[in-house]
Amino acid sequence: MLVAFSVSPQGTGESVAPAVAKAVKVVRDSGLPHRTDAMFTTIEGEWDEVMAVVKAATEAAGEGAGRVSLVLKADIRPGVTGALDGKVEALEQELDRL
């Protein structure tokens, strides 16, 4: 499965970069395939392991905050692996045909 998520503490000031960095570090330390862009971090793995990382990342980002916002989108396809890169590669192939 792929899970794209964005986590942001509330009430900690204008910049959320320090808190988001804590969340991304949790993801990187997990060892799961992942990608971070300007808006979301996407993780690939099995349900329980991905959700455990999302939970830990949310908790890390929320340290010192009274409230945390979490946006999550999942693509659940049992037995499929390599989708983190495979979906982008399929898109690029289609673009090359245009």
PDB file of C-alpha atoms in Angstrom:
ATOM      1  CA  MET A   1       0.000   0.000   0.000  1.00  0.00           C
ATOM      2  CA  LEU A   2       0.976   3.597  -0.488  1.00  0.00           C
ATOM      3  CA  VAL A   3       0.124   6.205   2.112  1.00  0.00           C
ATOM      4  CA  ALA A   4       0.643   9.900   1.434  1.00  0.00           C
ATOM      5  CA  PHE A   5       0.354  12.045   4.522  1.00  0.00           C
ATOM      6  CA  SER A   6       0.922  15.545   5.768  1.00  0.00           C
ATOM      7  CA  VAL A   7       1.233  16.363   9.434  1.00  0.00           C
ATOM      8  CA  SER A   8       1.371  19.805  11.008  1.00  0.00           C
ATOM      9  CA  PRO A   9       1.279  20.938  14.618  1.00  0.00           C
ATOM     10  CA  GLN A  10      -1.162  23.679  15.516  1.00  0.00           C
ATOM     11  CA  GLY A  11      -0.384  26.643  17.751  1.00  0.00           C
ATOM     12  CA  THR A  12       3.411  26.403  17.634  1.00  0.00           C
ATOM     13  CA  GLY A  13       4.153  29.491  15.581  1.00  0.00           C
ATOM     14  CA  GLU A  14       4.381  30.359  11.914  1.00  0.00           C
ATOM     15  CA  SER A  15       7.049  27.861  10.830  1.00  0.00           C
ATOM     16  CA  VAL A  16       6.261  24.171  11.112  1.00  0.00           C
ATOM     17  CA  ALA A  17       9.563  23.077   9.538  1.00  0.00           C
ATOM     18  CA  PRO A  18      11.186  21.905  12.806  1.00  0.00           C
ATOM     19  CA  ALA A  19       8.176  19.737  13.686  1.00  0.00           C
ATOM     20  CA  VAL A  20       7.812  18.387  10.159  1.00  0.00           C
ATOM     21  CA  ALA A  21      11.520  17.528  10.154  1.00  0.00           C
ATOM     22  CA  LYS A  22      10.942  15.375  13.243  1.00  0.00           C
ATOM     23  CA  ALA A  23       8.151  13.554  11.417  1.00  0.00           C
ATOM     24  CA  VAL A  24      10.234  13.012   8.286  1.00  0.00           C
ATOM     25  CA  LYS A  25      13.103  11.682  10.397  1.00  0.00           C
ATOM     26  CA  VAL A  26      10.748   9.039  11.810  1.00  0.00           C
ATOM     27  CA  VAL A  27       9.828   8.039   8.260  1.00  0.00           C
ATOM     28  CA  ARG A  28      13.446   7.893   7.120  1.00  0.00           C
ATOM     29  CA  ASP A  29      14.475   5.886  10.170  1.00  0.00           C
ATOM     30  CA  SER A  30      11.676   3.371   9.471  1.00  0.00           C
ATOM     31  CA  GLY A  31      13.530   1.861   6.528  1.00  0.00           C
ATOM     32  CA  LEU A  32      10.361   1.794   4.423  1.00  0.00           C
ATOM     33  CA  PRO A  33      10.471   3.116   0.857  1.00  0.00           C
ATOM     34  CA  HIS A  34       9.396   6.754   0.981  1.00  0.00           C
ATOM     35  CA  ARG A  35       9.455  10.081  -0.806  1.00  0.00           C
ATOM     36  CA  THR A  36       8.961  13.570   0.595  1.00  0.00           C
ATOM     37  CA  ASP A  37       7.921  16.572  -1.479  1.00  0.00           C
ATOM     38  CA  ALA A  38       6.726  20.069  -0.638  1.00  0.00           C
ATOM     39  CA  MET A  39       3.271  18.941   0.478  1.00  0.00           C
ATOM     40  CA  PHE A  40       3.309  15.241   1.434  1.00  0.00           C
ATOM     41  CA  THR A  41       5.438  12.315   2.463  1.00  0.00           C
ATOM     42  CA  THR A  42       4.541   9.019   0.797  1.00  0.00           C
ATOM     43  CA  ILE A  43       5.421   5.672   2.371  1.00  0.00           C
ATOM     44  CA  GLU A  44       5.135   2.186   0.889  1.00  0.00           C
ATOM     45  CA  GLY A  45       4.646  -0.990   2.884  1.00  0.00           C
ATOM     46  CA  GLU A  46       2.126  -3.237   4.576  1.00  0.00           C
ATOM     47  CA  TRP A  47      -0.859  -1.736   6.420  1.00  0.00           C
ATOM     48  CA  ASP A  48       0.350  -2.247   9.993  1.00  0.00           C
ATOM     49  CA  GLU A  49       3.912  -1.101   9.397  1.00  0.00           C
ATOM     50  CA  VAL A  50       2.900   1.992   7.406  1.00  0.00           C
ATOM     51  CA  MET A  51       0.244   3.031   9.912  1.00  0.00           C
ATOM     52  CA  ALA A  52       2.706   2.573  12.790  1.00  0.00           C
ATOM     53  CA  VAL A  53       5.127   4.948  11.040  1.00  0.00           C
ATOM     54  CA  VAL A  54       2.367   7.495  10.367  1.00  0.00           C
ATOM     55  CA  LYS A  55       1.361   7.347  14.038  1.00  0.00           C
ATOM     56  CA  ALA A  56       4.948   7.765  15.260  1.00  0.00           C
ATOM     57  CA  ALA A  57       5.578  10.613  12.803  1.00  0.00           C
ATOM     58  CA  THR A  58       2.389  12.362  13.909  1.00  0.00           C
ATOM     59  CA  GLU A  59       3.397  12.033  17.550  1.00  0.00           C
ATOM     60  CA  ALA A  60       6.894  13.350  16.785  1.00  0.00           C
ATOM     61  CA  ALA A  61       5.537  16.371  14.927  1.00  0.00           C
ATOM     62  CA  GLY A  62       3.072  17.053  17.725  1.00  0.00           C
ATOM     63  CA  GLU A  63       5.610  17.200  20.551  1.00  0.00           C
ATOM     64  CA  GLY A  64       4.872  20.406  22.442  1.00  0.00           C
ATOM     65  CA  ALA A  65       1.711  21.160  20.476  1.00  0.00           C
ATOM     66  CA  GLY A  66      -1.792  20.988  21.852  1.00  0.00           C
ATOM     67  CA  ARG A  67      -3.200  19.941  18.504  1.00  0.00           C
ATOM     68  CA  VAL A  68      -1.976  18.247  15.319  1.00  0.00           C
ATOM     69  CA  SER A  69      -3.501  18.193  11.849  1.00  0.00           C
ATOM     70  CA  LEU A  70      -3.089  14.996   9.824  1.00  0.00           C
ATOM     71  CA  VAL A  71      -4.116  14.585   6.176  1.00  0.00           C
ATOM     72  CA  LEU A  72      -3.834  11.049   4.820  1.00  0.00           C
ATOM     73  CA  LYS A  73      -4.541   9.371   1.491  1.00  0.00           C
ATOM     74  CA  ALA A  74      -4.017   5.651   0.898  1.00  0.00           C
ATOM     75  CA  ASP A  75      -3.811   3.426  -2.172  1.00  0.00           C
ATOM     76  CA  ILE A  76      -4.508  -0.083  -0.890  1.00  0.00           C
ATOM     77  CA  ARG A  77      -3.539  -2.825  -3.362  1.00  0.00           C
ATOM     78  CA  PRO A  78      -2.699  -6.104  -1.627  1.00  0.00           C
ATOM     79  CA  GLY A  79       0.293  -7.895  -3.099  1.00  0.00           C
ATOM     80  CA  VAL A  80       1.540  -4.896  -5.082  1.00  0.00           C
ATOM     81  CA  THR A  81       5.058  -3.678  -4.370  1.00  0.00           C
ATOM     82  CA  GLY A  82       7.227  -1.079  -6.039  1.00  0.00           C
ATOM     83  CA  ALA A  83       4.299   1.281  -6.585  1.00  0.00           C
ATOM     84  CA  LEU A  84       6.171   4.277  -5.178  1.00  0.00           C
ATOM     85  CA  ASP A  85       8.317   4.341  -8.310  1.00  0.00           C
ATOM     86  CA  GLY A  86       6.138   2.229 -10.590  1.00  0.00           C
ATOM     87  CA  LYS A  87       3.231   4.668 -10.669  1.00  0.00           C
ATOM     88  CA  VAL A  88       5.534   7.535 -11.658  1.00  0.00           C
ATOM     89  CA  GLU A  89       7.245   5.404 -14.309  1.00  0.00           C
ATOM     90  CA  ALA A  90       3.862   4.467 -15.817  1.00  0.00           C
ATOM     91  CA  LEU A  91       2.890   8.140 -15.945  1.00  0.00           C
ATOM     92  CA  GLU A  92       6.174   9.078 -17.627  1.00  0.00           C
ATOM     93  CA  GLN A  93       5.599   6.379 -20.266  1.00  0.00           C
ATOM     94  CA  GLU A  94       2.186   7.801 -21.015  1.00  0.00           C
ATOM     95  CA  LEU A  95       3.587  11.320 -21.247  1.00  0.00           C
ATOM     96  CA  ASP A  96       6.210  10.097 -23.715  1.00  0.00           C
ATOM     97  CA  ARG A  97       3.374   8.849 -25.949  1.00  0.00           C
ATOM     98  CA  LEU A  98       1.758  12.297 -26.121  1.00  0.00           C
TER      99      LEU A  98
END
